[in-house]
XYZ file of C-alpha atoms in Angstrom:
527
model
C 56.925 100.402 119.858
C 56.207 103.986 120.799
C 57.143 105.915 123.909
C 56.121 109.495 124.647
C 59.040 111.888 124.406
C 58.399 113.115 127.951
C 58.675 109.538 129.230
C 62.001 108.682 127.604
C 64.690 107.402 129.937
C 67.229 106.482 127.245
C 69.327 108.748 125.077
C 67.250 109.371 121.942
C 67.733 112.276 119.547
C 65.174 113.259 116.931
C 65.606 115.147 113.675
C 62.645 117.102 112.358
C 61.577 116.154 108.847
C 61.709 119.734 107.616
C 65.354 119.927 108.717
C 66.175 117.106 106.298
C 65.150 119.144 103.268
C 66.361 122.638 104.145
C 69.705 122.049 102.404
C 70.276 120.186 99.118
C 71.572 116.630 99.479
C 71.083 113.358 97.650
C 71.320 111.093 100.699
C 70.337 111.112 104.345
C 73.820 110.467 105.706
C 74.938 113.858 104.424
C 71.926 115.520 106.049
C 72.756 113.950 109.431
C 76.106 115.704 109.480
C 76.190 118.187 112.357
C 72.501 117.670 113.210
C 72.672 115.176 116.097
C 75.052 115.267 119.068
C 77.143 112.114 119.277
C 76.642 111.195 115.621
C 79.731 111.394 113.425
C 79.467 111.397 109.629
C 82.691 111.136 107.630
C 82.793 111.356 103.850
C 85.175 108.698 102.576
C 85.092 110.295 99.136
C 83.526 113.242 97.350
C 82.778 111.148 94.281
C 79.173 111.519 93.089
C 77.080 108.801 94.703
C 79.708 107.898 97.310
C 78.387 106.863 100.717
C 79.593 108.089 104.093
C 80.723 106.403 107.279
C 78.240 106.937 110.127
C 79.182 106.341 113.754
C 77.074 106.815 116.874
C 79.227 107.653 119.896
C 82.349 106.407 118.144
C 83.537 102.845 117.552
C 82.445 100.007 119.797
C 84.154 97.079 118.085
C 87.798 96.377 117.260
C 87.109 93.750 114.604
C 83.556 93.868 113.340
C 81.450 96.562 111.739
C 80.846 99.734 113.733
C 77.948 100.864 111.559
C 74.638 101.588 113.311
C 71.527 99.551 112.598
C 69.000 101.219 110.289
C 65.325 100.567 110.994
C 62.941 101.706 108.264
C 59.213 101.819 109.055
C 59.728 99.614 112.095
C 61.693 96.959 110.257
C 65.444 96.509 110.946
C 67.110 96.137 107.567
C 70.809 96.757 107.643
C 73.619 99.197 108.339
C 74.075 102.863 107.487
C 74.729 102.016 103.839
C 70.957 101.590 103.471
C 70.440 105.284 104.208
C 71.180 106.145 100.588
C 68.109 104.163 99.517
C 65.700 106.582 101.203
C 64.682 109.834 99.599
C 64.824 112.661 102.196
C 61.482 113.922 100.846
C 59.824 110.639 101.908
C 60.711 110.916 105.607
C 58.227 111.998 108.234
C 60.437 111.380 111.293
C 63.899 110.166 112.204
C 65.305 109.218 115.609
C 68.745 108.115 116.728
C 69.046 105.681 119.655
C 72.395 106.268 121.274
C 72.698 104.423 124.592
C 72.220 100.856 125.792
C 68.849 101.388 127.432
C 67.413 102.739 124.173
C 68.950 100.191 121.803
C 69.107 96.969 123.870
C 65.753 95.868 122.493
C 67.517 95.277 119.170
C 69.980 92.942 120.870
C 73.354 92.374 119.247
C 72.314 94.310 116.162
C 71.853 97.472 118.224
C 75.343 97.455 119.725
C 76.471 100.373 117.532
C 73.339 102.473 117.976
C 70.161 102.570 115.920
C 68.722 104.999 113.375
C 64.922 104.856 113.145
C 63.254 106.194 109.992
C 59.536 106.458 109.310
C 58.345 107.267 105.796
C 55.209 109.198 104.942
C 51.842 107.523 104.640
C 48.611 108.663 103.103
C 46.037 110.638 105.071
C 42.330 111.096 105.127
C 41.647 114.109 102.979
C 38.972 115.150 100.568
C 41.628 116.664 98.293
C 44.651 115.080 96.733
C 47.881 116.898 97.634
C 50.528 117.138 94.887
C 53.979 118.495 95.676
C 56.789 119.206 93.206
C 60.303 120.250 94.177
C 63.081 121.106 91.722
C 66.613 121.953 92.813
C 69.629 123.088 90.839
C 72.749 123.164 92.986
C 76.419 123.989 92.596
C 79.191 122.130 94.390
C 82.866 122.941 94.544
C 85.944 122.070 96.597
C 86.226 123.876 99.911
C 89.926 124.467 99.262
C 92.493 123.409 96.683
C 96.162 123.470 97.585
C 98.037 126.060 95.506
C 101.196 124.857 93.747
C 104.057 126.789 92.149
C 103.894 127.665 88.464
C 106.510 126.240 86.134
C 108.892 129.227 86.240
C 108.882 129.423 90.040
C 109.300 125.655 90.204
C 112.447 125.729 88.046
C 113.956 128.702 89.894
C 113.410 127.096 93.301
C 114.689 123.747 92.053
C 117.902 125.369 90.853
C 118.192 127.132 94.221
C 117.784 123.802 96.016
C 120.530 122.230 93.870
C 122.791 125.220 94.624
C 122.204 124.966 98.370
C 122.892 121.233 98.320
C 126.176 121.799 96.479
C 127.103 124.528 98.966
C 126.377 122.323 101.982
C 128.247 119.324 100.568
C 131.305 121.355 99.466
C 130.798 120.670 95.741
C 129.978 124.233 94.748
C 132.808 124.198 92.180
C 130.884 121.591 90.192
C 127.479 123.294 90.474
C 125.402 123.478 87.306
C 121.788 124.683 87.366
C 119.460 121.847 86.458
C 117.201 124.146 84.409
C 118.973 126.466 81.956
C 118.273 130.186 81.727
C 117.000 129.625 78.164
C 114.362 127.153 79.397
C 113.304 129.421 82.262
C 113.091 132.536 80.073
C 111.331 130.682 77.243
C 108.764 129.306 79.678
C 108.267 132.742 81.244
C 107.671 134.239 77.770
C 105.258 131.425 76.812
C 107.120 130.801 73.545
C 105.818 127.332 72.695
C 103.927 124.916 74.936
C 105.630 121.861 73.381
C 109.210 123.082 73.778
C 108.589 125.120 76.916
C 105.772 123.293 78.739
C 104.161 124.897 81.768
C 101.406 122.538 82.865
C 98.852 123.390 85.499
C 97.826 119.770 85.934
C 94.932 120.511 88.276
C 93.465 123.081 85.888
C 93.800 120.649 82.971
C 91.937 117.876 84.775
C 89.355 119.527 87.021
C 86.628 122.166 86.769
C 86.018 124.886 89.324
C 82.515 123.591 90.159
C 79.837 121.155 89.053
C 76.104 121.600 88.526
C 73.623 119.062 89.940
C 69.866 118.618 89.710
C 67.164 117.035 91.876
C 63.503 116.564 90.972
C 60.927 115.242 93.423
C 57.196 114.597 92.875
C 54.893 113.190 95.531
C 51.150 112.618 95.684
C 49.405 112.195 99.025
C 45.801 111.659 99.944
C 43.117 109.150 100.719
C 39.680 108.638 102.152
C 38.057 106.833 105.038
C 38.952 103.405 103.652
C 42.153 103.839 101.647
C 45.107 106.224 101.964
C 48.146 106.547 99.740
C 51.526 108.212 99.379
C 53.308 108.033 96.025
C 56.704 109.507 95.317
C 59.149 109.676 92.418
C 62.564 111.301 92.671
C 65.346 111.812 90.145
C 68.817 113.143 90.900
C 71.695 113.938 88.572
C 75.036 114.536 90.272
C 78.204 115.495 88.415
C 81.818 115.506 89.478
C 84.407 118.159 88.705
C 86.336 116.227 86.046
C 86.958 118.683 83.215
C 85.654 118.216 79.678
C 88.924 117.216 78.017
C 89.040 117.817 74.270
C 91.669 115.169 73.565
C 89.962 112.532 75.714
C 89.090 109.660 73.335
C 86.738 107.811 75.699
C 84.526 110.577 77.137
C 85.725 109.916 80.674
C 83.533 111.794 83.155
C 82.042 111.610 86.629
C 78.277 111.279 86.840
C 75.805 109.619 89.173
C 72.113 109.288 88.350
C 69.560 107.972 90.819
C 65.863 107.161 90.402
C 63.725 106.388 93.469
C 60.084 105.276 93.442
C 58.094 104.917 96.659
C 54.525 103.706 97.121
C 52.852 103.435 100.545
C 49.224 102.322 100.403
C 47.036 101.263 103.328
C 43.412 100.181 103.599
C 40.990 99.814 106.513
C 39.434 96.414 105.776
C 37.483 96.517 109.061
C 37.022 99.098 111.807
C 39.950 97.572 113.691
C 42.132 96.105 110.917
C 44.490 97.989 108.607
C 46.566 96.381 105.883
C 49.319 98.121 103.971
C 51.803 97.581 101.198
C 55.020 99.556 100.945
C 57.194 99.322 97.847
C 60.507 101.095 97.333
C 62.518 100.752 94.130
C 65.793 102.466 93.337
C 68.023 102.481 90.279
C 71.513 103.971 90.180
C 73.846 104.558 87.255
C 77.414 105.603 87.979
C 80.119 106.600 85.484
C 83.664 107.457 86.527
C 87.296 107.321 85.365
C 89.035 103.996 85.795
C 91.680 105.781 87.877
C 90.692 106.548 91.457
C 89.754 110.225 91.878
C 91.861 110.543 95.008
C 94.873 109.316 93.054
C 94.192 111.772 90.227
C 94.125 114.678 92.668
C 97.384 113.427 94.186
C 98.958 113.177 90.727
C 97.936 116.753 89.896
C 99.777 117.974 93.008
C 102.858 115.773 92.494
C 103.613 115.788 88.759
C 106.433 117.937 87.359
C 104.888 120.947 85.520
C 107.761 121.517 83.049
C 109.206 118.066 82.338
C 107.116 117.460 79.194
C 103.955 118.776 77.474
C 100.643 117.249 78.507
C 99.857 116.251 74.905
C 101.591 116.547 71.540
C 100.028 117.501 68.199
C 98.511 114.686 66.166
C 100.246 113.467 63.044
C 98.692 112.209 59.832
C 97.116 108.804 60.249
C 96.940 108.946 64.038
C 94.004 107.157 65.643
C 95.162 107.919 69.160
C 96.194 110.798 71.404
C 99.919 111.485 71.799
C 100.679 112.102 75.459
C 103.929 113.766 76.446
C 106.363 111.983 78.716
C 110.007 111.633 79.657
C 112.287 109.209 81.417
C 111.737 109.221 85.164
C 114.609 110.682 87.184
C 114.798 107.849 89.674
C 113.619 104.670 87.915
C 114.407 105.385 84.254
C 110.866 104.324 83.293
C 108.255 106.745 82.036
C 107.308 109.659 84.259
C 103.869 110.549 85.586
C 101.444 112.228 83.157
C 98.236 112.864 85.156
C 96.166 113.671 82.060
C 97.041 110.320 80.498
C 96.152 108.579 83.765
C 92.751 110.279 83.732
C 92.060 109.427 80.088
C 93.084 105.785 80.011
C 89.610 104.344 80.645
C 86.324 104.402 82.509
C 84.003 102.316 84.624
C 80.215 102.039 84.537
C 78.332 100.672 87.530
C 74.656 99.757 87.838
C 72.752 99.216 91.089
C 69.148 98.244 91.743
C 67.327 97.955 95.055
C 63.808 96.663 95.635
C 62.009 96.527 98.968
C 58.452 95.240 99.405
C 56.681 95.013 102.750
C 53.196 93.826 103.666
C 51.844 95.012 107.032
C 48.817 94.064 109.089
C 47.805 96.183 112.088
C 45.087 94.830 114.353
C 43.488 96.789 117.181
C 42.630 94.412 120.047
C 40.577 96.781 122.220
C 37.714 94.280 122.056
C 39.933 91.916 124.030
C 41.406 94.489 126.405
C 41.763 98.232 125.952
C 45.192 99.440 124.810
C 46.234 96.152 123.175
C 47.271 95.941 119.504
C 49.200 93.587 117.227
C 51.280 93.979 114.082
C 52.528 91.547 111.457
C 55.062 92.474 108.774
C 56.410 90.318 105.959
C 59.005 91.787 103.640
C 61.332 91.043 100.766
C 64.482 92.912 99.731
C 66.610 92.431 96.640
C 69.889 94.139 95.718
C 71.835 93.611 92.495
C 75.035 95.162 91.225
C 76.914 94.930 87.949
C 79.855 96.833 86.526
C 81.944 97.118 83.374
C 85.484 98.519 83.405
C 87.288 99.419 80.157
C 90.949 100.438 79.935
C 93.610 101.182 77.332
C 97.374 101.856 77.439
C 98.252 105.480 76.575
C 100.682 106.334 73.773
C 103.645 108.246 75.244
C 106.103 110.348 73.234
C 109.250 112.218 74.248
C 110.363 115.534 72.721
C 114.013 115.002 71.759
C 116.829 117.526 72.222
C 117.134 118.342 68.511
C 113.711 120.020 68.415
C 113.775 123.730 67.553
C 111.621 126.857 67.610
C 110.632 128.598 64.363
C 110.552 132.429 64.051
C 106.720 132.316 63.809
C 106.481 130.542 67.186
C 105.792 127.062 65.826
C 108.082 124.178 66.652
C 110.017 121.611 64.670
C 109.420 118.664 66.910
C 111.450 115.500 66.961
C 109.542 112.922 68.963
C 110.052 109.277 69.749
C 107.843 106.741 71.411
C 108.685 106.045 75.047
C 107.473 103.460 77.522
C 105.059 100.611 76.879
C 103.424 100.362 73.473
C 100.031 102.062 73.520
C 96.763 100.462 72.494
C 93.705 101.842 70.724
C 91.378 99.061 71.821
C 89.797 98.861 75.263
C 90.237 95.764 77.384
C 87.198 94.921 79.492
C 86.614 93.459 82.915
C 83.369 93.162 84.806
C 81.981 92.647 88.265
C 78.656 91.700 89.769
C 77.057 90.877 93.069
C 73.980 91.235 95.196
C 71.785 89.508 97.713
C 68.156 89.046 98.700
C 66.536 88.989 102.125
C 63.291 87.607 103.456
C 61.966 88.644 106.830
C 58.968 88.160 109.082
C 58.157 90.167 112.189
C 55.254 89.957 114.661
C 54.670 92.241 117.621
C 52.206 92.695 120.459
C 51.827 96.147 122.036
C 50.036 97.375 125.138
C 49.631 100.933 126.387
C 47.181 101.992 129.097
C 46.771 104.720 131.674
C 45.210 104.126 135.076
C 44.839 107.437 136.903
C 48.393 108.601 137.515
C 49.864 105.321 136.339
C 51.152 104.889 132.760
C 51.798 101.277 131.817
C 53.276 99.996 128.557
C 54.572 96.707 127.245
C 55.762 95.284 123.951
C 56.879 91.885 122.696
C 58.404 91.207 119.258
C 59.441 88.078 117.386
C 61.527 88.356 114.226
C 63.234 86.051 111.750
C 65.108 86.728 108.539
C 67.185 85.012 105.898
C 69.796 86.411 103.510
C 71.032 84.706 100.338
C 73.587 85.764 97.778
C 72.198 86.294 94.292
C 75.444 85.067 92.749
C 76.209 81.970 94.765
C 79.495 80.895 93.205
C 80.929 77.590 94.332
C 82.161 78.219 97.879
C 80.038 77.020 100.757
C 80.299 80.457 102.330
C 78.349 81.874 99.377
C 76.031 78.912 98.868
C 74.651 78.802 102.390
C 72.050 81.336 103.543
C 72.534 83.579 106.588
C 69.697 83.064 109.040
C 68.872 84.712 112.325
C 65.910 85.077 114.618
C 65.198 86.756 117.880
C 62.752 88.026 120.446
C 62.581 91.346 122.209
C 60.466 92.867 124.927
C 60.014 96.075 126.856
C 58.042 97.165 129.894
C 57.557 100.817 130.846
C 56.000 102.406 133.894
C 55.423 106.042 134.771
C 53.859 107.619 137.829
C 52.369 111.085 137.727
C 54.481 111.931 134.650
C 57.392 112.290 137.078
C 58.856 108.936 138.072
C 59.787 106.708 135.142
C 61.061 103.171 134.791
C 61.861 101.052 131.766
C 63.245 97.539 131.303
C 63.911 95.847 127.992
C 65.697 92.852 126.526
C 66.823 91.433 123.228
C 67.380 87.728 122.698
C 69.079 87.024 119.357
C 70.233 83.868 117.639
C 72.307 83.324 114.505
C 73.274 80.105 112.763
C 76.619 81.686 111.841
C 77.916 80.600 115.239
C 78.673 77.126 116.544
C 75.932 75.114 118.281
C 75.688 76.131 121.909
C 77.069 79.612 121.073
C 74.304 80.876 118.843
C 72.133 82.845 121.255
C 72.791 86.012 123.220
C 70.702 87.787 125.859
C 70.901 91.590 126.060
C 68.972 93.169 128.948
C 68.785 96.807 130.030
C 67.007 98.914 132.640
C 66.681 102.661 133.098
C 65.004 104.990 135.565
C 64.102 108.642 135.221
C 62.986 111.470 137.473
C 61.436 114.589 135.981
C 62.734 117.110 138.500
């Protein structure tokens, strides 16, 4: 239902459509950040394609989900994860319902707040309007923690060993852990295999990434039919470096394709039918190792313990990664570059939403009365392939020497688990489909100084897993239905009153416990 902004008694914040496209972003959750008071958006990861956590006025549940309900074109679909399915260029308005009086009409589903999104429709126009938008953006870390270079690391480590010996009274037995020859050789940059000085972060990450967005929409219509068509493509890259020795082309990339079609037709003077179709495809490639872990490794790994890689030898079909025995466990140490290069994952997502709407003006029955019927179908599928290998680790032995020309006579031996050249594979898949039906009756009328409004809605939906499995939890559908109503009254645009309720039922609960009633009332005085 619709309420004039001047007559609102609940806490509702609106975001102008033009504000959603004034900065580059691939999803709406990122655009909400800092735009609405009381709305908190936290990025769980900076991976390309990663979603954010959205909270309205904080958490309201200790156990369950705290995600707000997302309502797209009047139809309540799901939580804030569905925001990534909407192209910011498709939005004409967005509102956030923050308090109980504004969200109670959605019943239990509105307990964490509600985000309302309306997408663009066609318009009566003699001319077709075509809009093209192309963006090329750069993204980079806000700040990267600086770490000591190899020479400083060794000097400070020796100082720490000296101080420990001094404090424990064992100064007579003090020996520097790193010799002067190793420190001076590293400082002079004599040979990277005998005197390694690894900047792990620089080896693994780039300074910035380049991303692209392309959006094309066509809008128009006539007296009988109106249309809005949109196609959007985004290509988002991470900051994983292009590693020459990487045998599996491990990278971070997220590609998204969104297609939107909103078509409506006036079949009579009082009847409008519409079809809205949204399809989205996503392709995500990333290292098998978590990016957060890789960043942690780059900050933690010893820069001088071993070279990142060793030169290939005749007949090699693999990369030789440097390593050494760990100080504390005796096993192999941590080589961040090998962790990055040991495999990759590819994920594929598809979303399809189709909605049929029927709007009927009932002024012939009584002025101000209208009805709406919406039937919709949603399908989500997900599949993934993960491929991994075991790196080949080699240790530079003590007998290795430096030649006068700067090359090295290396003596190396395999260390740790035996490496593999083949990739082992695992996979994953999932998804679900939803069917929903919603019918509403709306009334809005003004009598002199009296504004009167009323709305009643009935809704039912069913969710089924695409991959049922064998457990009853996955075999059975999730079904719910509910009713909602609201009455508004305003006098002289000054004194306002509103009462609403939501009455929701779910078969997930035991008989006798399946229904809940959620009423609210609010009053306003325009001083």
